Tab-separated table of C-alpha atoms in Angstrom:
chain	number	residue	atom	x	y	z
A	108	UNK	CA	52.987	2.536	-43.986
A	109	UNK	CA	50.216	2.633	-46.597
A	110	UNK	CA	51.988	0.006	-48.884
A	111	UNK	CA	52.059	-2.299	-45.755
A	112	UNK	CA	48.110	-1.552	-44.543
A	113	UNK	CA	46.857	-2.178	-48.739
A	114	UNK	CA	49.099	-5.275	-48.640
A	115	UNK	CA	47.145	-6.437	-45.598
A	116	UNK	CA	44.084	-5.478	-46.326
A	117	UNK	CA	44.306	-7.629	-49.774
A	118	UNK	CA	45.383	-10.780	-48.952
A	119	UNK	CA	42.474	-10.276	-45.568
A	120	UNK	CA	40.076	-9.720	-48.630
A	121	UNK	CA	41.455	-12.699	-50.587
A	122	UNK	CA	41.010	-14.969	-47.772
A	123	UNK	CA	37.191	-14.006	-47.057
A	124	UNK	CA	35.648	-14.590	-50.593
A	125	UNK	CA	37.436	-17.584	-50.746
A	126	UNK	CA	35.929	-18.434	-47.109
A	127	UNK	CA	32.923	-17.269	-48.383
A	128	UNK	CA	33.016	-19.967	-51.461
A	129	UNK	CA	33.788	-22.813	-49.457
A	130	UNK	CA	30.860	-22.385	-46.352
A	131	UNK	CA	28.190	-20.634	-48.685
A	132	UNK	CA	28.098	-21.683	-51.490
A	133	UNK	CA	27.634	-24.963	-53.429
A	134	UNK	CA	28.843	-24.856	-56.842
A	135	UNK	CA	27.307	-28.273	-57.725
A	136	UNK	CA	23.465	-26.806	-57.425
A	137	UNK	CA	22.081	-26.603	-61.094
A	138	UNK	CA	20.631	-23.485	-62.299
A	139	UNK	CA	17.655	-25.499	-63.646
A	140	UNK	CA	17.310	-26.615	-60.541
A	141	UNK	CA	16.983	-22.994	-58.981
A	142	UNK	CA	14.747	-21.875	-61.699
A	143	UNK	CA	12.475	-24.804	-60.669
A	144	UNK	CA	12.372	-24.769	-56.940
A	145	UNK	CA	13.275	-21.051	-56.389
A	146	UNK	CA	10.975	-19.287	-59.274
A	147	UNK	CA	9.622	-16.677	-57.024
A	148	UNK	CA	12.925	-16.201	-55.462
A	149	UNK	CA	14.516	-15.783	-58.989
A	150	UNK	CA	11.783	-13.290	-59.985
A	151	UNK	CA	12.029	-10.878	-57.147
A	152	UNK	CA	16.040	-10.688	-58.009
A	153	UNK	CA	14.900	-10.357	-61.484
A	154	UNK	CA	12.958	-7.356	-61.114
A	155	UNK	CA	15.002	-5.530	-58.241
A	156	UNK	CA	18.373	-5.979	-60.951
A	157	UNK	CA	16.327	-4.544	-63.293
A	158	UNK	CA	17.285	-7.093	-65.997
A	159	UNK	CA	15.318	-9.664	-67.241
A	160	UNK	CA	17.172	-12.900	-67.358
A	161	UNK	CA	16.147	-15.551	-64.972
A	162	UNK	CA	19.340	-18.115	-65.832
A	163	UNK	CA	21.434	-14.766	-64.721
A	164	UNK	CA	18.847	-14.140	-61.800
A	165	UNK	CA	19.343	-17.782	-60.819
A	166	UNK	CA	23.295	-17.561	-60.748
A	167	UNK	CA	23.185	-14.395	-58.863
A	168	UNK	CA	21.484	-16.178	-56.122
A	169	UNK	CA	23.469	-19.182	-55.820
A	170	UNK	CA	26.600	-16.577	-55.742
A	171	UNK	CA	25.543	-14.787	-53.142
A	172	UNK	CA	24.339	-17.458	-51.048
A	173	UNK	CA	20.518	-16.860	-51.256
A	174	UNK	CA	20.601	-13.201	-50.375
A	175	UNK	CA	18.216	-11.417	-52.352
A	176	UNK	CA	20.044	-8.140	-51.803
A	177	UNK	CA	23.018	-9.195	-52.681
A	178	UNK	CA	21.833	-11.307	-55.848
A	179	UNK	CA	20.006	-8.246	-57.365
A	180	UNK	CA	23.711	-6.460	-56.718
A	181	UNK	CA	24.984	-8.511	-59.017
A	182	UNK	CA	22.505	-8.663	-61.317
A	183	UNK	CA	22.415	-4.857	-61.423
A	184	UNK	CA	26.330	-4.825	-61.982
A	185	UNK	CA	25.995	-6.772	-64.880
A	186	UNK	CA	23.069	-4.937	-66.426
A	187	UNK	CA	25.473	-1.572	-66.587
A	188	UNK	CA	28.214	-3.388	-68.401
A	189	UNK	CA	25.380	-4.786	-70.916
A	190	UNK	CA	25.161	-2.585	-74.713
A	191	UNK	CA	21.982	-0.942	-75.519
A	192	UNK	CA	20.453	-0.973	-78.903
A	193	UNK	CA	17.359	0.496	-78.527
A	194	UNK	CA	14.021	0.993	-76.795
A	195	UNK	CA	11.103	-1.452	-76.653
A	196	UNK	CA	7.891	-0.571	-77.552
A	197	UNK	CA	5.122	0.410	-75.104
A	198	UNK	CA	3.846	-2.682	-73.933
A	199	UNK	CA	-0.095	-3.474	-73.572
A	200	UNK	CA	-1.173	-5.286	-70.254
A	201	UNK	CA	-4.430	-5.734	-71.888
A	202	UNK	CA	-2.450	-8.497	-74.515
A	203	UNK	CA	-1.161	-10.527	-71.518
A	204	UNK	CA	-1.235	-14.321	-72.197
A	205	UNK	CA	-2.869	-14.730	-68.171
A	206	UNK	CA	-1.538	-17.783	-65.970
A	207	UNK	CA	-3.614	-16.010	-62.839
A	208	UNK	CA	-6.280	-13.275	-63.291
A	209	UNK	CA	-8.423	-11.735	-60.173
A	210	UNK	CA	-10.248	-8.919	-58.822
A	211	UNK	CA	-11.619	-7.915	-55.542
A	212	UNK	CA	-13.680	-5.545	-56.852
A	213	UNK	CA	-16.301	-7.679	-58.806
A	214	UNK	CA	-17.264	-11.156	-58.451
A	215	UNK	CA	-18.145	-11.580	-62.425
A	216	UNK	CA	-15.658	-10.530	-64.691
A	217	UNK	CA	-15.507	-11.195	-67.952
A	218	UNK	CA	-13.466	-14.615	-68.629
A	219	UNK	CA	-13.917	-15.049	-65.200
A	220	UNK	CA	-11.978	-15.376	-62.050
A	221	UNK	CA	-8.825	-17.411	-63.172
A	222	UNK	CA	-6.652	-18.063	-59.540
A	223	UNK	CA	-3.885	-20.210	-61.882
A	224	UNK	CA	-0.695	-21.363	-59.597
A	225	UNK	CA	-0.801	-19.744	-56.456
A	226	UNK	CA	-0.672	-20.975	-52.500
A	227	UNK	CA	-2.618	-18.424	-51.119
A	228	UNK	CA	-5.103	-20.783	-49.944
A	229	UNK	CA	-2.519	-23.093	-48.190
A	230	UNK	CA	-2.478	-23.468	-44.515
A	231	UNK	CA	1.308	-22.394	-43.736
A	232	UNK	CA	2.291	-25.377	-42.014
A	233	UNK	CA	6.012	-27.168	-42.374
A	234	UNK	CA	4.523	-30.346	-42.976
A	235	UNK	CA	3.860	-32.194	-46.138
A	236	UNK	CA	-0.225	-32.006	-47.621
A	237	UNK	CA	-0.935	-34.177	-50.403
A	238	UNK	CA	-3.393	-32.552	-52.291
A	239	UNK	CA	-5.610	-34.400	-54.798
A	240	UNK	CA	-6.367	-32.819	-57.903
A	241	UNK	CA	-9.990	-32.661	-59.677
A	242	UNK	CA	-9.368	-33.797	-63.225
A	243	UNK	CA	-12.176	-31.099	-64.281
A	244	UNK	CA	-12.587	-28.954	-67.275
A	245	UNK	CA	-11.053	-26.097	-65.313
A	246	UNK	CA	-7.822	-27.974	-65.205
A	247	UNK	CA	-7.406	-28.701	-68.546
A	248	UNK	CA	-5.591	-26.288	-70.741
A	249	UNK	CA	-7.201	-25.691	-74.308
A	250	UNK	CA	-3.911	-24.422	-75.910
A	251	UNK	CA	-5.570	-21.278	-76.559
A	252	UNK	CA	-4.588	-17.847	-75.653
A	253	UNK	CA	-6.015	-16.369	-72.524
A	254	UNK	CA	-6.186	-12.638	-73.475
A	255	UNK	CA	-8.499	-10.543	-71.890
A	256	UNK	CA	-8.920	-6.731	-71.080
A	257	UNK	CA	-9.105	-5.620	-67.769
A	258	UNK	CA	-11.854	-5.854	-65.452
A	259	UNK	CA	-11.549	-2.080	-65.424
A	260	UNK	CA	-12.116	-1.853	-69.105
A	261	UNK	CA	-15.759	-1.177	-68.676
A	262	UNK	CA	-15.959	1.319	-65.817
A	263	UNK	CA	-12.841	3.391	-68.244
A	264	UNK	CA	-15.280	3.239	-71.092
A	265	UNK	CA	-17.803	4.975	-69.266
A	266	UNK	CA	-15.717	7.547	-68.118
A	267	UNK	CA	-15.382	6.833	-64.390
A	268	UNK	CA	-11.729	6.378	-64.309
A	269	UNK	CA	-8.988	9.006	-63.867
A	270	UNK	CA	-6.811	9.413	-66.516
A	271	UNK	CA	-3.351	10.102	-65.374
A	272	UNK	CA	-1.762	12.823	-67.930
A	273	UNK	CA	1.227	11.508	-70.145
A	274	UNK	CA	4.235	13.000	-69.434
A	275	UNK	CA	5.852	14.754	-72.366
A	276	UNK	CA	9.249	12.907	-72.333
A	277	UNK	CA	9.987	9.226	-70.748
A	278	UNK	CA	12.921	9.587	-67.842
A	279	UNK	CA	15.579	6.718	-68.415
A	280	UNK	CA	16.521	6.674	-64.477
A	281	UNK	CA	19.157	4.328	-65.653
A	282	UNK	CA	21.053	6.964	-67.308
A	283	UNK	CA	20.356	10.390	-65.560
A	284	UNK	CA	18.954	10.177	-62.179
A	285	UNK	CA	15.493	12.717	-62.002
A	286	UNK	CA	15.453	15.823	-60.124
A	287	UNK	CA	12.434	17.534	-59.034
A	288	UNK	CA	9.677	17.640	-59.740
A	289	UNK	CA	10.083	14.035	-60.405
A	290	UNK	CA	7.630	12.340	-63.535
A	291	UNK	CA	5.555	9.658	-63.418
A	292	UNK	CA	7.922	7.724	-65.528
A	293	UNK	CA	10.819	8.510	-63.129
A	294	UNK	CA	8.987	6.900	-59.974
A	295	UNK	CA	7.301	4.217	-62.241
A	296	UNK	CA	10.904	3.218	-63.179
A	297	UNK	CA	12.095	3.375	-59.585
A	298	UNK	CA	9.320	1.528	-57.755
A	299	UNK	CA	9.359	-0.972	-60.906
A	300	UNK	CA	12.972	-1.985	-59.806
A	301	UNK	CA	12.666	-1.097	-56.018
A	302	UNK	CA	12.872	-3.531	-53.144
A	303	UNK	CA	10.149	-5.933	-52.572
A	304	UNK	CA	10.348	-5.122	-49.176
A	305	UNK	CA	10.947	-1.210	-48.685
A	306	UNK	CA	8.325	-0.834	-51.190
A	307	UNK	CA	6.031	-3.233	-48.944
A	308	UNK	CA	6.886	-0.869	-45.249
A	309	UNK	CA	5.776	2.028	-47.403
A	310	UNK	CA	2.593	0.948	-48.651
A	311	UNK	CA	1.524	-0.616	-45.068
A	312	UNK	CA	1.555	2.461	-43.568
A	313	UNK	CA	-0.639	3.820	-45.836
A	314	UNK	CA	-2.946	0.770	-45.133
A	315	UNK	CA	-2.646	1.304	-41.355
A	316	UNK	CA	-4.014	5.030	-42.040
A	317	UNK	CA	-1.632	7.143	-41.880
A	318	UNK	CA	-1.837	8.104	-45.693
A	319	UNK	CA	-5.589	7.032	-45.980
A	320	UNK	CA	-5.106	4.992	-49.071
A	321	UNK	CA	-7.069	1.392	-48.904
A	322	UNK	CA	-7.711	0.119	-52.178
A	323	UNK	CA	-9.503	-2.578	-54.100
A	324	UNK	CA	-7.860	-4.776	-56.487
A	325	UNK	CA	-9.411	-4.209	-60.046
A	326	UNK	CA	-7.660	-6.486	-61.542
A	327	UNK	CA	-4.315	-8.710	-60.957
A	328	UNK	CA	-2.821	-10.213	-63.667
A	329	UNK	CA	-0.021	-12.591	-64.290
A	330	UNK	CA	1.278	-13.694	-67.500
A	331	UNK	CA	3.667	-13.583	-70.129
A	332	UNK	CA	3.543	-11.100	-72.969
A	333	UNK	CA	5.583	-10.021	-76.358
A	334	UNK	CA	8.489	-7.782	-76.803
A	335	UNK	CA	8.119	-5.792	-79.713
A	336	UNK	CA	11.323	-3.489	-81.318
A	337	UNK	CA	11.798	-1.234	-84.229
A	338	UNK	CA	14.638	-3.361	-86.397
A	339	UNK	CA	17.595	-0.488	-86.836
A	340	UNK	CA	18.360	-1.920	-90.430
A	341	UNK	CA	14.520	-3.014	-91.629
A	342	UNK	CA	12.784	-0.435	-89.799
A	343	UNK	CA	10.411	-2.648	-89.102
A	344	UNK	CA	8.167	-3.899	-86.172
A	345	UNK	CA	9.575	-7.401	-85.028
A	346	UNK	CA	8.925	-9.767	-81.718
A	347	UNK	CA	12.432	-9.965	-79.844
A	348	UNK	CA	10.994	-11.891	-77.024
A	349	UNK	CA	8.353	-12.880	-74.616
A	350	UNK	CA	8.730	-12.002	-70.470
A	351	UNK	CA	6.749	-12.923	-67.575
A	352	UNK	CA	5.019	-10.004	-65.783
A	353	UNK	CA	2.620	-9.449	-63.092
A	354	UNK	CA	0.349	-6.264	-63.372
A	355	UNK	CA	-2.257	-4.648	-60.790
A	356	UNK	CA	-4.408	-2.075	-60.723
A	357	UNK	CA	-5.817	-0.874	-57.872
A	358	UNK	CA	-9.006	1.317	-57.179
A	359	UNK	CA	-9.019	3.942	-54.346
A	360	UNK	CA	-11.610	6.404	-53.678
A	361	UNK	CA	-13.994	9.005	-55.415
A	362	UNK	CA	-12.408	12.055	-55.698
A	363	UNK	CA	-13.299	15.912	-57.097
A	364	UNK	CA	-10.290	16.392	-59.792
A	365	UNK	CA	-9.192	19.533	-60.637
A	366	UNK	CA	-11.226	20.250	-63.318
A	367	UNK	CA	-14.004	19.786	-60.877
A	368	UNK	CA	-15.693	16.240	-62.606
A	369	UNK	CA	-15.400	13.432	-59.991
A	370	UNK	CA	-13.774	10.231	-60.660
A	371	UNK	CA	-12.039	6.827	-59.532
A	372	UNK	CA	-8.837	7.061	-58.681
A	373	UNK	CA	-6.269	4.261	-59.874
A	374	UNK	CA	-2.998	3.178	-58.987
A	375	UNK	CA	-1.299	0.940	-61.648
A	376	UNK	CA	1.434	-1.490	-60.171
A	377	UNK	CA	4.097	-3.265	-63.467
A	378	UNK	CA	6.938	-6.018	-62.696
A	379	UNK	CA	9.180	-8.391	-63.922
A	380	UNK	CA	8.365	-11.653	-63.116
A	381	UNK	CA	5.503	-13.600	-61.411
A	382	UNK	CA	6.056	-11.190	-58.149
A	383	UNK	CA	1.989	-9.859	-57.181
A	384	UNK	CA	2.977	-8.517	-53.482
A	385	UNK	CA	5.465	-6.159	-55.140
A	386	UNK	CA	2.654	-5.333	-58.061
A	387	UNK	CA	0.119	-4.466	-55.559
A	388	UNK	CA	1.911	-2.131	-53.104
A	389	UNK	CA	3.448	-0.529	-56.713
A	390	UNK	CA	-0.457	0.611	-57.239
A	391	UNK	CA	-0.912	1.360	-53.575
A	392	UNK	CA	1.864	4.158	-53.561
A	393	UNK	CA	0.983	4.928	-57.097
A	394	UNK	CA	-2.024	5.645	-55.711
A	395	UNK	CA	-0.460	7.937	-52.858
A	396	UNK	CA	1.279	9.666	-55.068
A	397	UNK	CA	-1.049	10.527	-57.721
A	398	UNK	CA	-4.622	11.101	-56.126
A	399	UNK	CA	-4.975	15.110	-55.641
A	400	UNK	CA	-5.691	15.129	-52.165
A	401	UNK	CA	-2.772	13.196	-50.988
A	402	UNK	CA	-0.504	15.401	-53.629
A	403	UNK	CA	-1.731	19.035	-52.074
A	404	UNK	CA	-1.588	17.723	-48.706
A	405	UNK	CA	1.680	15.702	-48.972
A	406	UNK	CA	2.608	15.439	-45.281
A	407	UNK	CA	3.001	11.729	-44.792
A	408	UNK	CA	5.877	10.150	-46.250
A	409	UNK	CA	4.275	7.789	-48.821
A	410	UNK	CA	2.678	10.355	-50.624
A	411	UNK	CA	6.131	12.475	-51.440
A	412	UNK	CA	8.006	11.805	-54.159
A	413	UNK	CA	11.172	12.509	-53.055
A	414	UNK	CA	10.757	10.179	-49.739
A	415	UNK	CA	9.905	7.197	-52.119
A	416	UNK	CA	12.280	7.853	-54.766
A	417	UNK	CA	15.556	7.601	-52.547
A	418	UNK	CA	14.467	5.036	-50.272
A	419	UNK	CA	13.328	2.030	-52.310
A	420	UNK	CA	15.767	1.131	-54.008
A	421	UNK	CA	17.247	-1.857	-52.271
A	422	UNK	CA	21.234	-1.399	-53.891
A	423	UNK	CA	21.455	2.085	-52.771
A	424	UNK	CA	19.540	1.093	-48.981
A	425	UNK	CA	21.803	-2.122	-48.995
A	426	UNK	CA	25.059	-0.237	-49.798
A	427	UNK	CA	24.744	2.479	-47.535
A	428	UNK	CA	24.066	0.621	-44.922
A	429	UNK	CA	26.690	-2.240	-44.869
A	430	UNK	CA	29.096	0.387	-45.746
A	431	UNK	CA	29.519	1.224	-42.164
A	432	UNK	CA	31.333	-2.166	-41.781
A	433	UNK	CA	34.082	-0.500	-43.595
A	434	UNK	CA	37.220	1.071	-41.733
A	435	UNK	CA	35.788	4.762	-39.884
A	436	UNK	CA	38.855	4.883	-37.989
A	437	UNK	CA	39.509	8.789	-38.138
A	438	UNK	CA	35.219	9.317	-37.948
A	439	UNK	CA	35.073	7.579	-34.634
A	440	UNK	CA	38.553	8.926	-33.031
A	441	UNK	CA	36.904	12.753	-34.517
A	442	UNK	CA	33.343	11.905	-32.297
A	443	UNK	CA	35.783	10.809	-29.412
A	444	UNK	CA	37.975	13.891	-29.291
A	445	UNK	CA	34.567	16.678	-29.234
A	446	UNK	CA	33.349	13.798	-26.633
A	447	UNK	CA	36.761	14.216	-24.654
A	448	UNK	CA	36.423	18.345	-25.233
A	449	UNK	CA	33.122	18.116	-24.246
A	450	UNK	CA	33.825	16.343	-21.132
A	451	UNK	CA	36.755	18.230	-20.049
A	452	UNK	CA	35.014	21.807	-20.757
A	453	UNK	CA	31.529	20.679	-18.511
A	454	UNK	CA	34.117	19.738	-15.945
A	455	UNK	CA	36.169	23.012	-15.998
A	456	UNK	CA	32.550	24.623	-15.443
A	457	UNK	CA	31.602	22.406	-12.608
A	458	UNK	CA	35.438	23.205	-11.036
A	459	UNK	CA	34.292	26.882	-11.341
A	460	UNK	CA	31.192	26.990	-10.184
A	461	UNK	CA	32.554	24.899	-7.209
């Protein structure tokens, strides 16, 4: 009886991927062409697989038929069959070649306000807009390296700035899963690879007031910046690569720490890709989690740890949730039988009573 049910089952399996193929997907899109039209697309599956490759991001989403869920599925899947060889060195926003660099916290910055590619200004209308573009010095591109420090820089020279202690190991969530208390490195690694949009839910409520957290933007950056590793052989510092990254850090509010000096607090958002929505609600529950008062008084959900760790992560959300489509036959007949029980004891009762 099992033989015969597994039997079924397969070729019923079979027959839906290959269903699948032939309405979903359309094996004659180029990749390049993905990476050109879809870039933000690819970047948010990018980050949420936790593995930087956007060719690989790219495939994943013309396999799974533009769902982002499923394309960072398969981009995760891959990842855990990949070898490791080592760890990267600490990388330095502050070194960031910048495409886009802003803050809503001060109009004059040093290097300026640089808004690079972006259609935040752009009336969101389906309809074509020709734009005409000012030949200008601000359009042209010197070939030089825009590096600069962050627009925080100063105010963390003069000691107005919290300093968030280092903790004493780095958690690899990617091999053993944290317990409590969880590190900073644990939920910087989680929220670094979580859902774009779980991540976003969490943060707006803290915006709407219920965790009181409404920041400024210090400083939003996008850009690319080096990969530096250890060689195993030569032992010696070498550039392995160059990824795209957008970094925020957000200001909150002034705050007594517990060594009684009062300072700003900051939350500090990191991401693969060009992917600044993500970035910024990365500070915003960095900042939930990290300011004192929110941590003593930990009552609304986007201030705990343990709420944010299990319930960003969009593979987990994704898979526990679509795994109800799979057979529950004996679950369901179980909640029928108490329902029948139930049923026939409250009518026993009413026969008695009667």
């Amino acid at each position: 009886m099992g033989f015969v049910a597994i039997k079924g089952g397969e070729n019923a399996i079979k027959n839906a991927l290959k269903l699948f193929d032939k309405d979903f997907i359309d094996e004659t899109i180029e990749i390049e062409q993905i990476l050109k039209s879809m870039r933000l697309g690819v970047d948010r599956v990018m980050g949420e697989g936790s593995l930087y490759s956007k060719k690989l991001a790219a495939k994943a989403l013309v396999k799974s038929s533009g769902d982002t869920l499923n394309a960072a599925f398969f981009l995760r899947a891959h990842r855990s069959s990949c070898q490791r060889i080592g760890n990267a060195k600490c990388i330095d926003t502050n070194d960031m070649r910048l495409v886009r660099r802003i803050s809503s916290a001060f109009k004059d910055i040093e290097g300026g306000q640089i808004l690079g590619p972006s259609n935040d200004y752009q009336i969101k209308l389906l309809q074509e807009i020709k734009l005409n573009l000012c030949e200008d010095e601000d359009m042209q591109t010197s070939g030089e390296d825009k590096k600069m420090r962050s627009a925080l820089e100063p105010l963390r020279e003069l000691g107005f700035i919290k300093s968030q202690p280092r903790d004493s190991k780095t958690d690899d969530i990617t091999r053993v899963f944290p317990n409590p208390p969880y590190s900073r490195s644990a939920m910087m690694q989680a929220m670094a690879r979580g859902e774009s949009g779980s991540m976003l839910g969490f943060a707006y409520t803290s915006m709407r007031g219920y965790g009181d957290i409404h920041p400024t933007i210090g400083d939003l950056r996008l850009g690319s910046v080096e990969v530096k590793f250890t060689h195993p052989l030569t032992q010696k510092e070498v550039i392995i690569g160059e990824i795209e990254v957008s970094a925020v850090e957000c200001v909150g509010e002034v705050e007594k720490q517990f060594d009684g000096s009062v300072k700003l607090n900051t939350g500090f958002g990191f991401c693969f890709g060009f992917n600044e929505t993500k970035a910024i609600c990365m500070g915003i529950l960095d900042l939930n989690l990290y300011a004192v008062k929110h941590r003593e008084n930990a009552t609304h959900f986007a201030s705990s740890c343990e709420m944010i760790l299990h319930h960003i992560d969009g593979v987990d959300s994704m898979g526990f949730s679509n795994h109800y489509k799979l057979p529950h036959y004996v679950t369901f007949q179980a909640i029928l039988q108490v329902f029948e029980n139930a049923k026939r004891f409250r009518e026993s009762k009413e026969n008695n009573k009667a």
